[in-house]
PDB file of C-alpha atoms and ligand atoms in Angstrom:
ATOM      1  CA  UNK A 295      -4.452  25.943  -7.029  1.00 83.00           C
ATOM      2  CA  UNK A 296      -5.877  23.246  -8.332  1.00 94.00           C
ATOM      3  CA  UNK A 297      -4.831  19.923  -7.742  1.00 97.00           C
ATOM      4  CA  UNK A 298      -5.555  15.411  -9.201  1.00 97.00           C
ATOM      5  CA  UNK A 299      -5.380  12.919  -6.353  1.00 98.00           C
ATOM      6  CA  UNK A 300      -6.054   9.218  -6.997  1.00 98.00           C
ATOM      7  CA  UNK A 301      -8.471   7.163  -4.637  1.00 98.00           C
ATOM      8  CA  UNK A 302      -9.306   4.400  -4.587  1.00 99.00           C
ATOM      9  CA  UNK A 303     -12.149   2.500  -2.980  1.00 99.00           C
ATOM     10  CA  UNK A 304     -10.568  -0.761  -2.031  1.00 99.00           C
ATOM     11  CA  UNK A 305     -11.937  -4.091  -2.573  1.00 99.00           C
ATOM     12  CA  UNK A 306     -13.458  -4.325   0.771  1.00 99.00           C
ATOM     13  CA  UNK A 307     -15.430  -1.235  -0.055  1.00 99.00           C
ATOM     14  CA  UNK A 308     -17.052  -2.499  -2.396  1.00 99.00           C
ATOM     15  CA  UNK A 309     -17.824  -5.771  -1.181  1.00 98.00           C
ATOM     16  CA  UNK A 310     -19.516  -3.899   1.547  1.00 98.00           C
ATOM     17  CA  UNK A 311     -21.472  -1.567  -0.157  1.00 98.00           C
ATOM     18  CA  UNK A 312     -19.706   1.414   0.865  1.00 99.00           C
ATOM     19  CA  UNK A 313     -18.840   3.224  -2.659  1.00 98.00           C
ATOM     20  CA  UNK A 314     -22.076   5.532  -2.590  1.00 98.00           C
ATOM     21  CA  UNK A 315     -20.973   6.719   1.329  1.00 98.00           C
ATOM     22  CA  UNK A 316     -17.564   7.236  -0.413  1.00 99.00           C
ATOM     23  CA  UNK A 317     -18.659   8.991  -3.354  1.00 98.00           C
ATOM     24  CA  UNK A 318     -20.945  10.761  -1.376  1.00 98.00           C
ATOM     25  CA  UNK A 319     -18.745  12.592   0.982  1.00 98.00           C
ATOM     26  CA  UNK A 320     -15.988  13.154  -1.935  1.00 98.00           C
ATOM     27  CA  UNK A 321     -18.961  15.726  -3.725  1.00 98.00           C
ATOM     28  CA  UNK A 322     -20.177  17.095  -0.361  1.00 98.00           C
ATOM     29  CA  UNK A 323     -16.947  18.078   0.578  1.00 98.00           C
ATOM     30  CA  UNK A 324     -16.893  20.337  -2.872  1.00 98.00           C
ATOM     31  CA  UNK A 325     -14.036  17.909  -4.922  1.00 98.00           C
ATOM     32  CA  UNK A 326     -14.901  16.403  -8.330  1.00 98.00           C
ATOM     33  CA  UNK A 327     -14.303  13.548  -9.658  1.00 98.00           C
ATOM     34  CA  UNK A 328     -12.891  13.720 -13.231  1.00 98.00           C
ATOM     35  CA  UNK A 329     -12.301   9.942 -14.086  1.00 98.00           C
ATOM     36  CA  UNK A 330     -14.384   6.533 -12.038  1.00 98.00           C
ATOM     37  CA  UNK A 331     -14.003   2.938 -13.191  1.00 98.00           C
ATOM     38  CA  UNK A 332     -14.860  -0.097 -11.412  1.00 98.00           C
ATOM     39  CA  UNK A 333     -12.336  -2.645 -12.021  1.00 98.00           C
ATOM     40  CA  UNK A 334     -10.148  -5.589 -10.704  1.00 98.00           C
ATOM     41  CA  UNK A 335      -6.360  -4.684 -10.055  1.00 98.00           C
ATOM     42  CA  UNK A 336      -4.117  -6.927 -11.793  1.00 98.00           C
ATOM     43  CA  UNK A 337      -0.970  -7.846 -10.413  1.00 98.00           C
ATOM     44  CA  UNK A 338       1.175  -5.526 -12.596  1.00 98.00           C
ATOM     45  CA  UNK A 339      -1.018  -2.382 -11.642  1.00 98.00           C
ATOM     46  CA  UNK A 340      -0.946  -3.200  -7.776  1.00 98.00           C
ATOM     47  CA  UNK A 341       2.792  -3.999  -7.720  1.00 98.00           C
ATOM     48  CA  UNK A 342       3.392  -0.676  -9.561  1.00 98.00           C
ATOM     49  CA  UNK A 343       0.630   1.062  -6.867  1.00 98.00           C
ATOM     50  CA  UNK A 344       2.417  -0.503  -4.099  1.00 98.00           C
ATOM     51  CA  UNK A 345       5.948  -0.082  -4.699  1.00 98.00           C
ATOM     52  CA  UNK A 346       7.321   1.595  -2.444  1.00 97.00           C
ATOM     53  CA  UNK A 347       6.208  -1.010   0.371  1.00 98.00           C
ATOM     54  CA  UNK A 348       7.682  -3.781  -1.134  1.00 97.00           C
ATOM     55  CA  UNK A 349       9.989  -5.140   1.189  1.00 98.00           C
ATOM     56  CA  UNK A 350       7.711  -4.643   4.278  1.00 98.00           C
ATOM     57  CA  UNK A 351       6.183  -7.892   6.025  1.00 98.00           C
ATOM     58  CA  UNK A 352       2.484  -7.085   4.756  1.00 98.00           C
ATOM     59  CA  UNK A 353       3.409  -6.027   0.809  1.00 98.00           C
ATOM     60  CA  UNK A 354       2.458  -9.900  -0.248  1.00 98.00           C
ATOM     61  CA  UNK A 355      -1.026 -10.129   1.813  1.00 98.00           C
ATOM     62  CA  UNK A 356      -1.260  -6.549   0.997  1.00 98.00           C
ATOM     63  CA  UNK A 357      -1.399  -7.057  -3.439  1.00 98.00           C
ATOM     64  CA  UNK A 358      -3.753 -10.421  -2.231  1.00 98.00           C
ATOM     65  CA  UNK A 359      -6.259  -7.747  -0.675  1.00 98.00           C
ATOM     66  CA  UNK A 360      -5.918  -5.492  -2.908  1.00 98.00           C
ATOM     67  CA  UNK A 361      -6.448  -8.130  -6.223  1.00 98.00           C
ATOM     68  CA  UNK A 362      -8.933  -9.743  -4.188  1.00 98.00           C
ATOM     69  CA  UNK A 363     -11.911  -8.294  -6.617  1.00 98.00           C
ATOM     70  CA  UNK A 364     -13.455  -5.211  -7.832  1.00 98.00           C
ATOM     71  CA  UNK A 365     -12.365  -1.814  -6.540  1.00 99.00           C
ATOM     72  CA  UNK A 366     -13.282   1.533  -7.827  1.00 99.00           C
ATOM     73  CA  UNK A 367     -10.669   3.877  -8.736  1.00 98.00           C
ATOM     74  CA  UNK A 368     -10.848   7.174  -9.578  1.00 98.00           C
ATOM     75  CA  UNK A 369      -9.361  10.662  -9.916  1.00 98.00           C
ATOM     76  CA  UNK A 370     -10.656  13.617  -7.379  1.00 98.00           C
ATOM     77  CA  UNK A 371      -9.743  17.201  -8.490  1.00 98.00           C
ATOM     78  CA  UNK A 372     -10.655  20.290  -6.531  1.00 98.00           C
ATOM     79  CA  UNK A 373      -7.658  23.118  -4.685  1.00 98.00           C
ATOM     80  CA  UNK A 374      -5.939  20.989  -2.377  1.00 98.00           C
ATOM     81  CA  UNK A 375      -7.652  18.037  -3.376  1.00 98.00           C
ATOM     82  CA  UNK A 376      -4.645  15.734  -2.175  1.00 98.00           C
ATOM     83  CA  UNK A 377      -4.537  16.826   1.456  1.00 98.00           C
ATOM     84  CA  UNK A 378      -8.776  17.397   1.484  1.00 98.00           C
ATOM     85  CA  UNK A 379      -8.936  13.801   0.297  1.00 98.00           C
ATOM     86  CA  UNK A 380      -6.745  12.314   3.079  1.00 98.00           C
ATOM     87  CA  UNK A 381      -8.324  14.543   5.521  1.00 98.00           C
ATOM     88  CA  UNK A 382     -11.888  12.724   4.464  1.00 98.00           C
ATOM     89  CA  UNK A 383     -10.188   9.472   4.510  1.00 99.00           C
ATOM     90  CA  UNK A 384      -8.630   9.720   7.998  1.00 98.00           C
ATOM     91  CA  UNK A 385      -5.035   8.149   9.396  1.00 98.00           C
ATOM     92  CA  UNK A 386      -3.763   4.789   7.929  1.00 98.00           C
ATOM     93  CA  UNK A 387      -5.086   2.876  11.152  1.00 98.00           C
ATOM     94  CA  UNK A 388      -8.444   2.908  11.191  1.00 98.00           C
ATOM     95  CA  UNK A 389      -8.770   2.636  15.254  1.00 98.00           C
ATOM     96  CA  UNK A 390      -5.647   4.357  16.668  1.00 98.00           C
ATOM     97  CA  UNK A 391      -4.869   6.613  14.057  1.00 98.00           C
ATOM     98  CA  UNK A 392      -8.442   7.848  11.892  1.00 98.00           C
ATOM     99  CA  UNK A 393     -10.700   9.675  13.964  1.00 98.00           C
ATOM    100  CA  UNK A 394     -14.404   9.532  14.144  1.00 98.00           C
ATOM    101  CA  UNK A 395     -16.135  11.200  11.238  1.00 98.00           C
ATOM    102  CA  UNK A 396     -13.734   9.871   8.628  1.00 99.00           C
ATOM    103  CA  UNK A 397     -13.991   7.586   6.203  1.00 99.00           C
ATOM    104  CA  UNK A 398     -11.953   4.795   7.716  1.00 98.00           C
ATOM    105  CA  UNK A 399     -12.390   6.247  11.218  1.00 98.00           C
ATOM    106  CA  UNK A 400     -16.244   5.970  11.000  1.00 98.00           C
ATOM    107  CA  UNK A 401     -16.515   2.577   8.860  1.00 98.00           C
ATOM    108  CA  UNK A 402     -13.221   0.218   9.288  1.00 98.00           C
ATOM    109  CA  UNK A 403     -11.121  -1.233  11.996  1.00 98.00           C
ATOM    110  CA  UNK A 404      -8.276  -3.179  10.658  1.00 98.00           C
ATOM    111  CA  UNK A 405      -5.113  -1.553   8.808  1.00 98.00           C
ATOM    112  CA  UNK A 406      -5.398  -3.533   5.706  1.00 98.00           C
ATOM    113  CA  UNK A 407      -8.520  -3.573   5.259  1.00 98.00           C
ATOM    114  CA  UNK A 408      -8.611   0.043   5.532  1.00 98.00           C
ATOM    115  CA  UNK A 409     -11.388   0.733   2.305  1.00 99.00           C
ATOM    116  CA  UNK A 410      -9.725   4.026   0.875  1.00 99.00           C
ATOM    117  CA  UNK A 411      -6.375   5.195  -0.754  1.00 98.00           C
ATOM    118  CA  UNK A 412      -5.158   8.758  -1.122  1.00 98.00           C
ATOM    119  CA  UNK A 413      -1.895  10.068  -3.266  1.00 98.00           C
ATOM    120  CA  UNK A 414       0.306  11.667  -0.537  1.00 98.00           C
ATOM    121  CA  UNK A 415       2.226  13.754  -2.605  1.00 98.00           C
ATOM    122  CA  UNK A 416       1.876  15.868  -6.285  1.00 97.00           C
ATOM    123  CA  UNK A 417       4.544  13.372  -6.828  1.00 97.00           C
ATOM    124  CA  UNK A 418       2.528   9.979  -5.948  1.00 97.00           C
ATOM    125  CA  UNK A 419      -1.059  11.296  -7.250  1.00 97.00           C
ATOM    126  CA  UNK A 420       1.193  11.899 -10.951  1.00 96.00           C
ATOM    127  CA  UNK A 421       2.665   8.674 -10.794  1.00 97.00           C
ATOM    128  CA  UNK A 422      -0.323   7.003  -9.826  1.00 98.00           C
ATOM    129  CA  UNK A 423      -2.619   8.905 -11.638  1.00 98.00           C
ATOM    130  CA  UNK A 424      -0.362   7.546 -15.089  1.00 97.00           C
ATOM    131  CA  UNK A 425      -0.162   4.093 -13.684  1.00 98.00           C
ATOM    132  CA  UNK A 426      -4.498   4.006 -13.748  1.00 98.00           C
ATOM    133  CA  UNK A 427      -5.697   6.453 -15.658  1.00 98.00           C
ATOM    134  CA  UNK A 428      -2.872   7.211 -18.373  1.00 94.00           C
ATOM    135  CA  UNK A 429      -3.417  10.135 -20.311  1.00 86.00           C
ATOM    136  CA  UNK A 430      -5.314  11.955 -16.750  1.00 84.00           C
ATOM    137  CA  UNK A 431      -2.004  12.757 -14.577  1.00 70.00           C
ATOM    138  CA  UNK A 432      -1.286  15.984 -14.189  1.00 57.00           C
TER     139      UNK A 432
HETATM  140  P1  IDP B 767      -2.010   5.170   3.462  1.00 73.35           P
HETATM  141  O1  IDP B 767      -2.902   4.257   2.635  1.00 73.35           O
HETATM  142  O2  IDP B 767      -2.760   5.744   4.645  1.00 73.35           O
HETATM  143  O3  IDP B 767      -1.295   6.211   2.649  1.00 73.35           O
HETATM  144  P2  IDP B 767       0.481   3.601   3.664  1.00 73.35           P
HETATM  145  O4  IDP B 767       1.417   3.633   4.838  1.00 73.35           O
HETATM  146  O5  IDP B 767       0.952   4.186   2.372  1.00 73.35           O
HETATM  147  O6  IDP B 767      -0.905   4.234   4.150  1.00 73.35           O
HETATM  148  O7  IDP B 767       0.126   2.060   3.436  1.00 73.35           O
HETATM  149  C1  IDP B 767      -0.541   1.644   2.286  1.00 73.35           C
HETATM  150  C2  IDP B 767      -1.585   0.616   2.660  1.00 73.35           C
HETATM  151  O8  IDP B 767      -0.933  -0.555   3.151  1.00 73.35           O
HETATM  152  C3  IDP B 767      -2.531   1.033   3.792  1.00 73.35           C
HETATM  153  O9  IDP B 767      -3.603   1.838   3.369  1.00 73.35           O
HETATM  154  C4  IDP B 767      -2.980  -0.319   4.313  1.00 73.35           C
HETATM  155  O10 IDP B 767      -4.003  -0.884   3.458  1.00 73.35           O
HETATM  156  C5  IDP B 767      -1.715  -1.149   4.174  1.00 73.35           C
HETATM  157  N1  IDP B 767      -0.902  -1.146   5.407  1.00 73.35           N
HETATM  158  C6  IDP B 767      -0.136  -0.136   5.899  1.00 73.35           C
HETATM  159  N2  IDP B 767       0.463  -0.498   7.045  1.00 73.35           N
HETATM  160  C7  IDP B 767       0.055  -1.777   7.294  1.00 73.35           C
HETATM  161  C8  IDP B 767       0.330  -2.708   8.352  1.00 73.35           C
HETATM  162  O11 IDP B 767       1.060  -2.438   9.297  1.00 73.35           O
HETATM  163  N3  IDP B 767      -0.296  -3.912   8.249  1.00 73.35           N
HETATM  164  C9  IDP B 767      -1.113  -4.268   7.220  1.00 73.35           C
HETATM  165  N4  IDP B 767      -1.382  -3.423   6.219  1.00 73.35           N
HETATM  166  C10 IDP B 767      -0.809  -2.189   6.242  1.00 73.35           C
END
């Protein structure tokens, strides 16, 4: 069955040249991507994006990082594309939790700055899917 995921490529992604890699390994792996943008999150988009963390210590450096500057967002379709996405990206913690050979596992150390996001549910990748590409979700 197929399924939409949102990713993102965080800001610190692209301020390290990392959105080919990304790209890269999103086609290898046999997922397409149906919508791609380069833009800045404002502060309405990332408070909607980050909602549900909003009363943990990090939300407030966490919507600075995240409006910090360009990121590329974009939506990945493919059979099980939200599970295969978060398999390519790897566990939230880039050191103790994503293992070698994944995204964050192979390129970033430090939770935040973590360079990927993946819906984790059909529920998330339709709300988030509306919130930055309306008209896509689905
Ligand atoms: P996910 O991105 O792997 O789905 P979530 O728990 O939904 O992880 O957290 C969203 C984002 O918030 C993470 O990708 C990371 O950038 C940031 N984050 C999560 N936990 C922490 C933390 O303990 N400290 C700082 N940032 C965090």
């Amino acid at each position: 069955m197929t399924e939409r995921t949102l990713v993102l490529a965080k800001p610190d992604a692209v301020a390290r040249g990392l959105v080919g890699e990304i790209i890269r390994r999103i086609e290898a792996k046999g997922l397409t991507i149906v919508a791609l943008d380069l833009r800045t999150a404002t502060e309405e988009v990332a408070a909607g994006h980050y909602a549900e963390h909003d009363s943990k210590p990090f939300y407030g450096s966490l919507i600075e990082f995240i409006t910090s500057g360009p990121l590329v967002a974009a939506v990945v379709e493919g059979p099980r594309a939200i599970a295969a996405w978060r398999q390519l990206a790897g566990g939230t913690d880039p050191v103790d939790k994503a293992t070698p050979g994944t995204i964050r596992g192979d390129f970033a150390l430090e939770t935040q700055n973590n360079l990927v996001h993946g819906s984790d549910s059909p529920e998330s990748a339709a709300r988030e899917i509306a919130l930055w590409f309306p008209g896509l979700e689905g």
